[in-house]
PDB file of C-alpha atoms in Angstrom:
ATOM      1  CA  MET A 105      96.078  93.454  80.045  1.00  0.00           C
ATOM      2  CA  TRP A 106      97.627  90.542  78.185  1.00  0.00           C
ATOM      3  CA  ILE A 107     101.382  90.292  77.601  1.00  0.00           C
ATOM      4  CA  PRO A 108     102.441  89.002  74.141  1.00  0.00           C
ATOM      5  CA  ILE A 109     103.786  85.451  74.320  1.00  0.00           C
ATOM      6  CA  SER A 110     106.950  84.527  72.436  1.00  0.00           C
ATOM      7  CA  ASP A 111     108.872  81.491  73.687  1.00  0.00           C
ATOM      8  CA  ALA A 112     106.555  80.808  76.609  1.00  0.00           C
ATOM      9  CA  PRO A 113     107.491  78.354  79.406  1.00  0.00           C
ATOM     10  CA  ILE A 114     105.539  75.175  80.077  1.00  0.00           C
ATOM     11  CA  SER A 115     102.992  77.083  82.124  1.00  0.00           C
ATOM     12  CA  CYS A 116     102.398  80.830  81.983  1.00  0.00           C
ATOM     13  CA  PHE A 117      99.456  83.173  82.548  1.00  0.00           C
ATOM     14  CA  PRO A 118     100.752  86.450  81.026  1.00  0.00           C
ATOM     15  CA  HIS A 119      98.031  88.754  82.323  1.00  0.00           C
ATOM     16  CA  PHE A 120      97.731  91.684  84.746  1.00  0.00           C
ATOM     17  CA  GLU A 121      95.227  94.359  85.745  1.00  0.00           C
ATOM     18  CA  VAL A 122      95.863  97.889  87.019  1.00  0.00           C
ATOM     19  CA  ALA A 123      94.716  98.132  90.651  1.00  0.00           C
ATOM     20  CA  ALA A 124      95.809 101.723  91.440  1.00  0.00           C
ATOM     21  CA  GLU A 125      97.974 104.367  89.809  1.00  0.00           C
ATOM     22  CA  SER A 126      99.448 107.845  90.223  1.00  0.00           C
ATOM     23  CA  GLY A 127     101.967 109.897  88.286  1.00  0.00           C
ATOM     24  CA  ASP A 128     104.759 108.359  90.392  1.00  0.00           C
ATOM     25  CA  TRP A 129     103.755 104.714  90.841  1.00  0.00           C
ATOM     26  CA  ILE A 130     101.443 101.968  89.610  1.00  0.00           C
ATOM     27  CA  VAL A 131     100.050  98.920  91.429  1.00  0.00           C
ATOM     28  CA  VAL A 132      99.130  95.945  89.255  1.00  0.00           C
ATOM     29  CA  ASP A 133      97.361  92.685  90.018  1.00  0.00           C
ATOM     30  CA  LYS A 134      99.706  90.035  88.581  1.00  0.00           C
ATOM     31  CA  GLY A 135      98.443  86.785  87.145  1.00  0.00           C
ATOM     32  CA  ALA A 136     100.101  83.462  87.958  1.00  0.00           C
ATOM     33  CA  PRO A 137     102.210  81.737  86.925  1.00  0.00           C
ATOM     34  CA  LEU A 138     104.143  84.767  85.665  1.00  0.00           C
ATOM     35  CA  ILE A 139     107.626  86.025  86.543  1.00  0.00           C
ATOM     36  CA  VAL A 140     107.941  89.702  87.488  1.00  0.00           C
ATOM     37  CA  HIS A 141     111.148  90.395  85.533  1.00  0.00           C
ATOM     38  CA  PRO A 142     113.486  88.579  83.100  1.00  0.00           C
ATOM     39  CA  SER A 143     115.705  85.989  84.771  1.00  0.00           C
ATOM     40  CA  ASN A 144     118.376  83.433  83.885  1.00  0.00           C
ATOM     41  CA  GLY A 145     118.550  84.728  80.330  1.00  0.00           C
ATOM     42  CA  LYS A 146     115.327  82.923  79.428  1.00  0.00           C
ATOM     43  CA  LYS A 147     113.001  84.519  76.903  1.00  0.00           C
ATOM     44  CA  GLU A 148     109.517  84.371  78.360  1.00  0.00           C
ATOM     45  CA  PRO A 149     106.687  86.797  79.162  1.00  0.00           C
ATOM     46  CA  ASN A 150     107.199  88.811  82.345  1.00  0.00           C
ATOM     47  CA  LEU A 151     105.265  91.432  84.276  1.00  0.00           C
ATOM     48  CA  LEU A 152     107.780  94.266  83.917  1.00  0.00           C
ATOM     49  CA  GLU A 153     107.787  94.069  80.112  1.00  0.00           C
ATOM     50  CA  GLY A 154     103.995  94.118  80.116  1.00  0.00           C
ATOM     51  CA  VAL A 155     103.863  97.238  82.296  1.00  0.00           C
ATOM     52  CA  GLU A 156     106.540  98.864  80.139  1.00  0.00           C
ATOM     53  CA  ALA A 157     104.316  98.294  77.106  1.00  0.00           C
ATOM     54  CA  LEU A 158     101.329  99.772  78.952  1.00  0.00           C
ATOM     55  CA  LEU A 159     103.328 102.848  79.995  1.00  0.00           C
ATOM     56  CA  SER A 160     105.290 103.237  76.764  1.00  0.00           C
ATOM     57  CA  TYR A 161     104.199 106.866  76.337  1.00  0.00           C
ATOM     58  CA  GLU A 162     105.358 107.788  79.849  1.00  0.00           C
ATOM     59  CA  ILE A 163     108.641 105.923  79.332  1.00  0.00           C
ATOM     60  CA  ALA A 164     109.213 107.803  76.075  1.00  0.00           C
ATOM     61  CA  ASN A 165     108.825 110.983  78.123  1.00  0.00           C
ATOM     62  CA  GLY A 166     111.339 110.068  80.798  1.00  0.00           C
ATOM     63  CA  ALA A 167     109.671 107.534  83.091  1.00  0.00           C
ATOM     64  CA  SER A 168     111.944 104.777  84.471  1.00  0.00           C
ATOM     65  CA  LEU A 169     110.226 101.758  86.015  1.00  0.00           C
ATOM     66  CA  SER A 170     111.483 100.009  89.173  1.00  0.00           C
ATOM     67  CA  LEU A 171     109.892  97.060  90.937  1.00  0.00           C
ATOM     68  CA  VAL A 172     109.323  97.871  94.605  1.00  0.00           C
ATOM     69  CA  ASN A 173     108.038  94.468  95.758  1.00  0.00           C
ATOM     70  CA  ARG A 174     108.332  91.117  94.008  1.00  0.00           C
ATOM     71  CA  LEU A 175     106.122  88.060  93.956  1.00  0.00           C
ATOM     72  CA  ASP A 176     107.060  84.477  93.151  1.00  0.00           C
ATOM     73  CA  ARG A 177     106.165  83.183  89.694  1.00  0.00           C
ATOM     74  CA  GLU A 178     103.235  81.199  91.073  1.00  0.00           C
ATOM     75  CA  THR A 179     101.979  83.842  93.523  1.00  0.00           C
ATOM     76  CA  SER A 180      99.302  86.129  92.112  1.00  0.00           C
ATOM     77  CA  GLY A 181      98.346  89.598  93.271  1.00  0.00           C
ATOM     78  CA  LEU A 182      99.522  93.103  93.970  1.00  0.00           C
ATOM     79  CA  THR A 183     102.893  94.369  92.788  1.00  0.00           C
ATOM     80  CA  LEU A 184     104.039  97.983  93.293  1.00  0.00           C
ATOM     81  CA  ILE A 185     106.170  99.621  90.599  1.00  0.00           C
ATOM     82  CA  ALA A 186     107.766 103.066  90.821  1.00  0.00           C
ATOM     83  CA  LYS A 187     107.688 105.244  87.696  1.00  0.00           C
ATOM     84  CA  ASN A 188     110.780 107.336  88.435  1.00  0.00           C
ATOM     85  CA  LYS A 189     113.971 107.210  90.492  1.00  0.00           C
ATOM     86  CA  ALA A 190     112.719 109.594  93.198  1.00  0.00           C
ATOM     87  CA  ALA A 191     109.614 107.476  93.776  1.00  0.00           C
ATOM     88  CA  ALA A 192     111.738 104.312  93.756  1.00  0.00           C
ATOM     89  CA  ARG A 193     113.956 105.753  96.512  1.00  0.00           C
ATOM     90  CA  GLN A 194     111.001 106.872  98.636  1.00  0.00           C
ATOM     91  CA  LEU A 195     109.090 103.593  98.271  1.00  0.00           C
ATOM     92  CA  GLY A 196     112.264 101.570  98.740  1.00  0.00           C
ATOM     93  CA  ARG A 197     112.931 103.331 102.065  1.00  0.00           C
ATOM     94  CA  ALA A 198     109.349 102.625 103.156  1.00  0.00           C
ATOM     95  CA  MET A 199     109.871  98.959 102.326  1.00  0.00           C
ATOM     96  CA  GLN A 200     113.157  98.813 104.280  1.00  0.00           C
ATOM     97  CA  ARG A 201     111.526 100.489 107.295  1.00  0.00           C
ATOM     98  CA  ARG A 202     108.624  98.006 107.166  1.00  0.00           C
ATOM     99  CA  LEU A 203     106.097 100.770 106.635  1.00  0.00           C
ATOM    100  CA  MET A 204     104.237  98.782 103.979  1.00  0.00           C
ATOM    101  CA  HIS A 205     101.366  96.564 105.077  1.00  0.00           C
ATOM    102  CA  LYS A 206     100.804  93.454 102.953  1.00  0.00           C
ATOM    103  CA  GLU A 207      98.070  90.846 103.200  1.00  0.00           C
ATOM    104  CA  TYR A 208      97.719  87.559 101.343  1.00  0.00           C
ATOM    105  CA  LEU A 209      95.030  84.899 101.078  1.00  0.00           C
ATOM    106  CA  ALA A 210      95.970  81.227 100.914  1.00  0.00           C
ATOM    107  CA  VAL A 211      94.003  78.006 100.553  1.00  0.00           C
ATOM    108  CA  VAL A 212      95.645  75.434 102.825  1.00  0.00           C
ATOM    109  CA  GLN A 213      95.304  71.777 103.711  1.00  0.00           C
ATOM    110  CA  GLY A 214      93.516  70.880 106.934  1.00  0.00           C
ATOM    111  CA  TRP A 215      91.544  72.862 109.492  1.00  0.00           C
ATOM    112  CA  PRO A 216      93.752  75.084 111.651  1.00  0.00           C
ATOM    113  CA  GLU A 217      93.092  74.698 115.374  1.00  0.00           C
ATOM    114  CA  TRP A 218      93.594  78.433 115.700  1.00  0.00           C
ATOM    115  CA  THR A 219      91.447  81.346 114.612  1.00  0.00           C
ATOM    116  CA  GLU A 220      94.545  83.538 114.728  1.00  0.00           C
ATOM    117  CA  THR A 221      98.173  82.737 115.408  1.00  0.00           C
ATOM    118  CA  THR A 222     101.616  84.287 114.961  1.00  0.00           C
ATOM    119  CA  CYS A 223     104.542  82.255 113.649  1.00  0.00           C
ATOM    120  CA  THR A 224     108.047  83.504 114.501  1.00  0.00           C
ATOM    121  CA  ALA A 225     110.044  80.466 113.356  1.00  0.00           C
ATOM    122  CA  PRO A 226     113.418  81.552 111.858  1.00  0.00           C
ATOM    123  CA  ILE A 227     114.134  80.590 108.236  1.00  0.00           C
ATOM    124  CA  LEU A 228     117.211  79.838 106.162  1.00  0.00           C
ATOM    125  CA  ARG A 229     118.072  78.061 102.910  1.00  0.00           C
ATOM    126  CA  GLN A 230     117.723  74.341 103.557  1.00  0.00           C
ATOM    127  CA  GLY A 231     120.871  73.547 101.584  1.00  0.00           C
ATOM    128  CA  ASP A 232     122.932  75.439 104.184  1.00  0.00           C
ATOM    129  CA  VAL A 233     122.105  72.888 106.894  1.00  0.00           C
ATOM    130  CA  ALA A 234     120.804  69.780 105.126  1.00  0.00           C
ATOM    131  CA  GLU A 235     120.668  68.123 101.731  1.00  0.00           C
ATOM    132  CA  SER A 236     118.116  69.396  99.230  1.00  0.00           C
ATOM    133  CA  ARG A 237     117.891  68.994  95.476  1.00  0.00           C
ATOM    134  CA  ILE A 238     116.053  72.314  95.254  1.00  0.00           C
ATOM    135  CA  TRP A 239     118.436  75.264  95.587  1.00  0.00           C
ATOM    136  CA  VAL A 240     115.783  77.833  96.565  1.00  0.00           C
ATOM    137  CA  LYS A 241     114.054  75.660  99.163  1.00  0.00           C
ATOM    138  CA  GLN A 242     113.893  77.310 102.583  1.00  0.00           C
ATOM    139  CA  ALA A 243     113.476  75.652 105.981  1.00  0.00           C
ATOM    140  CA  VAL A 244     112.752  76.497 109.593  1.00  0.00           C
ATOM    141  CA  HIS A 245     115.981  76.305 111.590  1.00  0.00           C
ATOM    142  CA  PRO A 246     117.276  77.882 114.845  1.00  0.00           C
ATOM    143  CA  ALA A 247     120.201  79.415 112.921  1.00  0.00           C
ATOM    144  CA  GLY A 248     117.887  81.086 110.407  1.00  0.00           C
ATOM    145  CA  LYS A 249     116.929  84.731 110.093  1.00  0.00           C
ATOM    146  CA  ALA A 250     114.168  86.060 112.314  1.00  0.00           C
ATOM    147  CA  CYS A 251     110.783  86.452 110.646  1.00  0.00           C
ATOM    148  CA  THR A 252     107.162  86.868 111.693  1.00  0.00           C
ATOM    149  CA  THR A 253     103.847  86.066 110.021  1.00  0.00           C
ATOM    150  CA  VAL A 254     100.345  86.548 111.431  1.00  0.00           C
ATOM    151  CA  PHE A 255      97.691  84.061 110.250  1.00  0.00           C
ATOM    152  CA  ARG A 256      93.905  84.298 110.533  1.00  0.00           C
ATOM    153  CA  THR A 257      91.540  81.493 109.550  1.00  0.00           C
ATOM    154  CA  GLU A 258      88.678  82.969 107.516  1.00  0.00           C
ATOM    155  CA  ARG A 259      86.840  79.820 106.500  1.00  0.00           C
ATOM    156  CA  ALA A 260      87.147  76.040 106.593  1.00  0.00           C
ATOM    157  CA  TRP A 261      85.253  73.381 104.671  1.00  0.00           C
ATOM    158  CA  ASN A 262      85.107  69.703 103.753  1.00  0.00           C
ATOM    159  CA  THR A 263      86.079  68.501 100.297  1.00  0.00           C
ATOM    160  CA  PRO A 264      86.489  65.124  98.555  1.00  0.00           C
ATOM    161  CA  HIS A 265      90.231  65.715  99.047  1.00  0.00           C
ATOM    162  CA  GLY A 266      89.919  66.329 102.783  1.00  0.00           C
ATOM    163  CA  PRO A 267      89.489  69.484 104.894  1.00  0.00           C
ATOM    164  CA  LEU A 268      90.694  72.810 103.458  1.00  0.00           C
ATOM    165  CA  ALA A 269      90.816  76.346 104.859  1.00  0.00           C
ATOM    166  CA  LEU A 270      91.093  79.907 103.586  1.00  0.00           C
ATOM    167  CA  VAL A 271      93.740  81.739 105.614  1.00  0.00           C
ATOM    168  CA  ARG A 272      94.675  85.424 105.656  1.00  0.00           C
ATOM    169  CA  CYS A 273      98.442  85.867 105.920  1.00  0.00           C
ATOM    170  CA  ILE A 274     100.085  89.070 107.157  1.00  0.00           C
ATOM    171  CA  PRO A 275     103.894  88.979 106.915  1.00  0.00           C
ATOM    172  CA  GLU A 276     105.738  91.423 109.169  1.00  0.00           C
ATOM    173  CA  THR A 277     109.060  90.548 107.524  1.00  0.00           C
ATOM    174  CA  GLY A 278     109.932  89.599 103.965  1.00  0.00           C
ATOM    175  CA  ARG A 279     112.033  86.436 103.878  1.00  0.00           C
ATOM    176  CA  MET A 280     112.060  84.219 100.788  1.00  0.00           C
ATOM    177  CA  HIS A 281     109.021  81.886 100.713  1.00  0.00           C
ATOM    178  CA  GLN A 282     108.188  83.042 104.257  1.00  0.00           C
ATOM    179  CA  ILE A 283     104.412  82.480 104.149  1.00  0.00           C
ATOM    180  CA  ARG A 284     104.754  79.119 102.418  1.00  0.00           C
ATOM    181  CA  VAL A 285     107.403  77.866 104.849  1.00  0.00           C
ATOM    182  CA  HIS A 286     105.538  79.073 107.943  1.00  0.00           C
ATOM    183  CA  LEU A 287     102.242  77.493 106.859  1.00  0.00           C
ATOM    184  CA  ALA A 288     103.972  74.181 106.120  1.00  0.00           C
ATOM    185  CA  HIS A 289     105.726  74.428 109.497  1.00  0.00           C
ATOM    186  CA  LEU A 290     102.329  74.873 111.178  1.00  0.00           C
ATOM    187  CA  GLY A 291     101.077  71.736 109.457  1.00  0.00           C
ATOM    188  CA  HIS A 292      98.940  73.451 106.818  1.00  0.00           C
ATOM    189  CA  PRO A 293     100.833  73.642 103.504  1.00  0.00           C
ATOM    190  CA  ILE A 294      99.326  75.687 100.708  1.00  0.00           C
ATOM    191  CA  ILE A 295      97.313  73.799  98.094  1.00  0.00           C
ATOM    192  CA  GLY A 296      99.346  73.420  94.898  1.00  0.00           C
ATOM    193  CA  ASP A 297     102.716  74.103  96.542  1.00  0.00           C
ATOM    194  CA  LYS A 298     105.227  71.935  94.656  1.00  0.00           C
ATOM    195  CA  ILE A 299     108.101  72.560  97.091  1.00  0.00           C
ATOM    196  CA  TYR A 300     106.481  72.700 100.546  1.00  0.00           C
ATOM    197  CA  GLY A 301     103.422  70.545  99.838  1.00  0.00           C
ATOM    198  CA  PRO A 302     103.196  66.729  99.758  1.00  0.00           C
ATOM    199  CA  SER A 303     106.783  66.215  98.586  1.00  0.00           C
ATOM    200  CA  GLU A 304     109.567  68.168  96.893  1.00  0.00           C
ATOM    201  CA  GLU A 305     109.434  65.387  94.290  1.00  0.00           C
ATOM    202  CA  CYS A 306     106.386  67.255  92.930  1.00  0.00           C
ATOM    203  CA  TYR A 307     108.612  70.205  92.020  1.00  0.00           C
ATOM    204  CA  LEU A 308     111.314  68.033  90.477  1.00  0.00           C
ATOM    205  CA  GLU A 309     108.798  66.084  88.424  1.00  0.00           C
ATOM    206  CA  TYR A 310     107.112  69.285  87.247  1.00  0.00           C
ATOM    207  CA  ILE A 311     110.427  70.797  86.149  1.00  0.00           C
ATOM    208  CA  GLN A 312     111.285  67.654  84.185  1.00  0.00           C
ATOM    209  CA  ARG A 313     107.923  66.656  82.721  1.00  0.00           C
ATOM    210  CA  GLY A 314     105.446  69.488  83.263  1.00  0.00           C
ATOM    211  CA  TRP A 315     101.936  69.253  84.696  1.00  0.00           C
ATOM    212  CA  SER A 316     100.402  65.782  84.786  1.00  0.00           C
ATOM    213  CA  ARG A 317      97.332  63.924  86.046  1.00  0.00           C
ATOM    214  CA  GLU A 318      99.448  62.432  88.839  1.00  0.00           C
ATOM    215  CA  LEU A 319     100.528  65.877  90.014  1.00  0.00           C
ATOM    216  CA  GLU A 320      96.959  67.146  89.840  1.00  0.00           C
ATOM    217  CA  GLU A 321      95.829  64.334  92.138  1.00  0.00           C
ATOM    218  CA  GLN A 322      98.415  65.378  94.732  1.00  0.00           C
ATOM    219  CA  LEU A 323      98.335  69.164  94.376  1.00  0.00           C
ATOM    220  CA  LEU A 324      94.778  69.953  93.099  1.00  0.00           C
ATOM    221  CA  LEU A 325      95.971  73.195  91.453  1.00  0.00           C
ATOM    222  CA  PRO A 326      98.817  73.685  88.943  1.00  0.00           C
ATOM    223  CA  ARG A 327     100.207  76.589  91.009  1.00  0.00           C
ATOM    224  CA  HIS A 328     100.243  77.318  94.722  1.00  0.00           C
ATOM    225  CA  ALA A 329      97.049  78.973  95.988  1.00  0.00           C
ATOM    226  CA  LEU A 330      98.594  82.165  97.361  1.00  0.00           C
ATOM    227  CA  HIS A 331      97.351  85.638  96.410  1.00  0.00           C
ATOM    228  CA  ALA A 332      98.580  89.096  97.480  1.00  0.00           C
ATOM    229  CA  CYS A 333      95.193  90.710  98.097  1.00  0.00           C
ATOM    230  CA  ARG A 334      95.897  93.979  99.942  1.00  0.00           C
ATOM    231  CA  LEU A 335      98.723  96.520  99.952  1.00  0.00           C
ATOM    232  CA  GLU A 336      99.015  99.703 102.016  1.00  0.00           C
ATOM    233  CA  PHE A 337     101.981 102.011 101.526  1.00  0.00           C
ATOM    234  CA  PRO A 338     103.002 105.588 102.374  1.00  0.00           C
ATOM    235  CA  PHE A 339     103.922 108.102  99.696  1.00  0.00           C
ATOM    236  CA  ASP A 340     104.295 111.883  99.975  1.00  0.00           C
ATOM    237  CA  GLU A 341     102.872 111.861 103.520  1.00  0.00           C
ATOM    238  CA  LYS A 342      99.731 109.985 102.478  1.00  0.00           C
ATOM    239  CA  VAL A 343      98.814 106.326 102.836  1.00  0.00           C
ATOM    240  CA  PHE A 344      97.467 104.542  99.771  1.00  0.00           C
ATOM    241  CA  THR A 345      95.597 101.234  99.687  1.00  0.00           C
ATOM    242  CA  ALA A 346      95.159  98.800  96.792  1.00  0.00           C
ATOM    243  CA  GLU A 347      93.133  95.598  96.807  1.00  0.00           C
ATOM    244  CA  ALA A 348      92.851  92.668  94.405  1.00  0.00           C
ATOM    245  CA  PRO A 349      90.033  90.096  94.341  1.00  0.00           C
ATOM    246  CA  LEU A 350      90.773  86.385  94.412  1.00  0.00           C
ATOM    247  CA  PRO A 351      91.856  85.095  90.995  1.00  0.00           C
ATOM    248  CA  GLU A 352      89.592  82.738  89.105  1.00  0.00           C
ATOM    249  CA  ASP A 353      91.414  79.511  89.960  1.00  0.00           C
ATOM    250  CA  MET A 354      91.258  80.120  93.728  1.00  0.00           C
ATOM    251  CA  ARG A 355      87.714  81.481  93.510  1.00  0.00           C
ATOM    252  CA  LYS A 356      86.499  78.379  91.669  1.00  0.00           C
ATOM    253  CA  LEU A 357      88.015  76.162  94.334  1.00  0.00           C
ATOM    254  CA  LEU A 358      86.035  78.054  96.972  1.00  0.00           C
ATOM    255  CA  GLU A 359      82.822  78.111  94.937  1.00  0.00           C
ATOM    256  CA  VAL A 360      82.880  74.373  94.352  1.00  0.00           C
ATOM    257  CA  GLN A 361      83.094  73.732  98.074  1.00  0.00           C
ATOM    258  CA  LYS A 362      81.008  76.617  99.502  1.00  0.00           C
ATOM    259  CA  GLU A 363      78.057  74.389 100.341  1.00  0.00           C
ATOM    260  CA  ASN A 364      80.296  72.329 102.614  1.00  0.00           C
ATOM    261  CA  SER A 365      81.640  75.295 104.617  1.00  0.00           C
ATOM    262  CA  VAL A 366      81.902  74.463 108.303  1.00  0.00           C
ATOM    263  CA  ARG A 367      83.015  77.815 109.714  1.00  0.00           C
TER     264      ARG A 367
END
């Protein structure tokens, strides 16, 4: 479903698909870049307004939507939304108790030496311990909050831009930018990541001037190649599973290089 565009930002893909639904909740596959809810008073398309339009009949009959999990603007994939307050409470408790299982796919720089590894590096906001011109930027630091991410290398291949790999990411905690920070910490930043990729200057330049040929040469993609592909969650004593295929931009990157796959 497409979300009507009014005063759109520099880059926006206002699109989502329904991945699973019940009378109490809906799981949608969010496009990227797209924010999940209005922020900073800016008027731009967002996922919540799009789902509200889709469920306008249910809302007119008493439904009240609540986001259960949130994705970054540039992260695509599965987002769970409760349709009523009781469902929001139940799903919120499941989230707090870490009863939800989430999996992501990322295209990263380099060939990981590991087939599977677990990163437990603690994370905090970089500005709390060092200078950073990006307020939201996170960093690995001994004083940070504990967090854990499991990574599995699914495929690696050669490209004109150097070796790349497709990595499955399974976060066991939910810190801000956790997957992106952990992959960069392991030496394999996500393709297209303006903050944790080649240089944070990429983010600052993008904010000031928008996407450019120079940024494309450094980042390859105009958004970071991270996709929430699988979500398992309990509800009313049952476990539900939703899956979302790779979006077109990440799929094309893989298709272009599939003949050069090395493992």
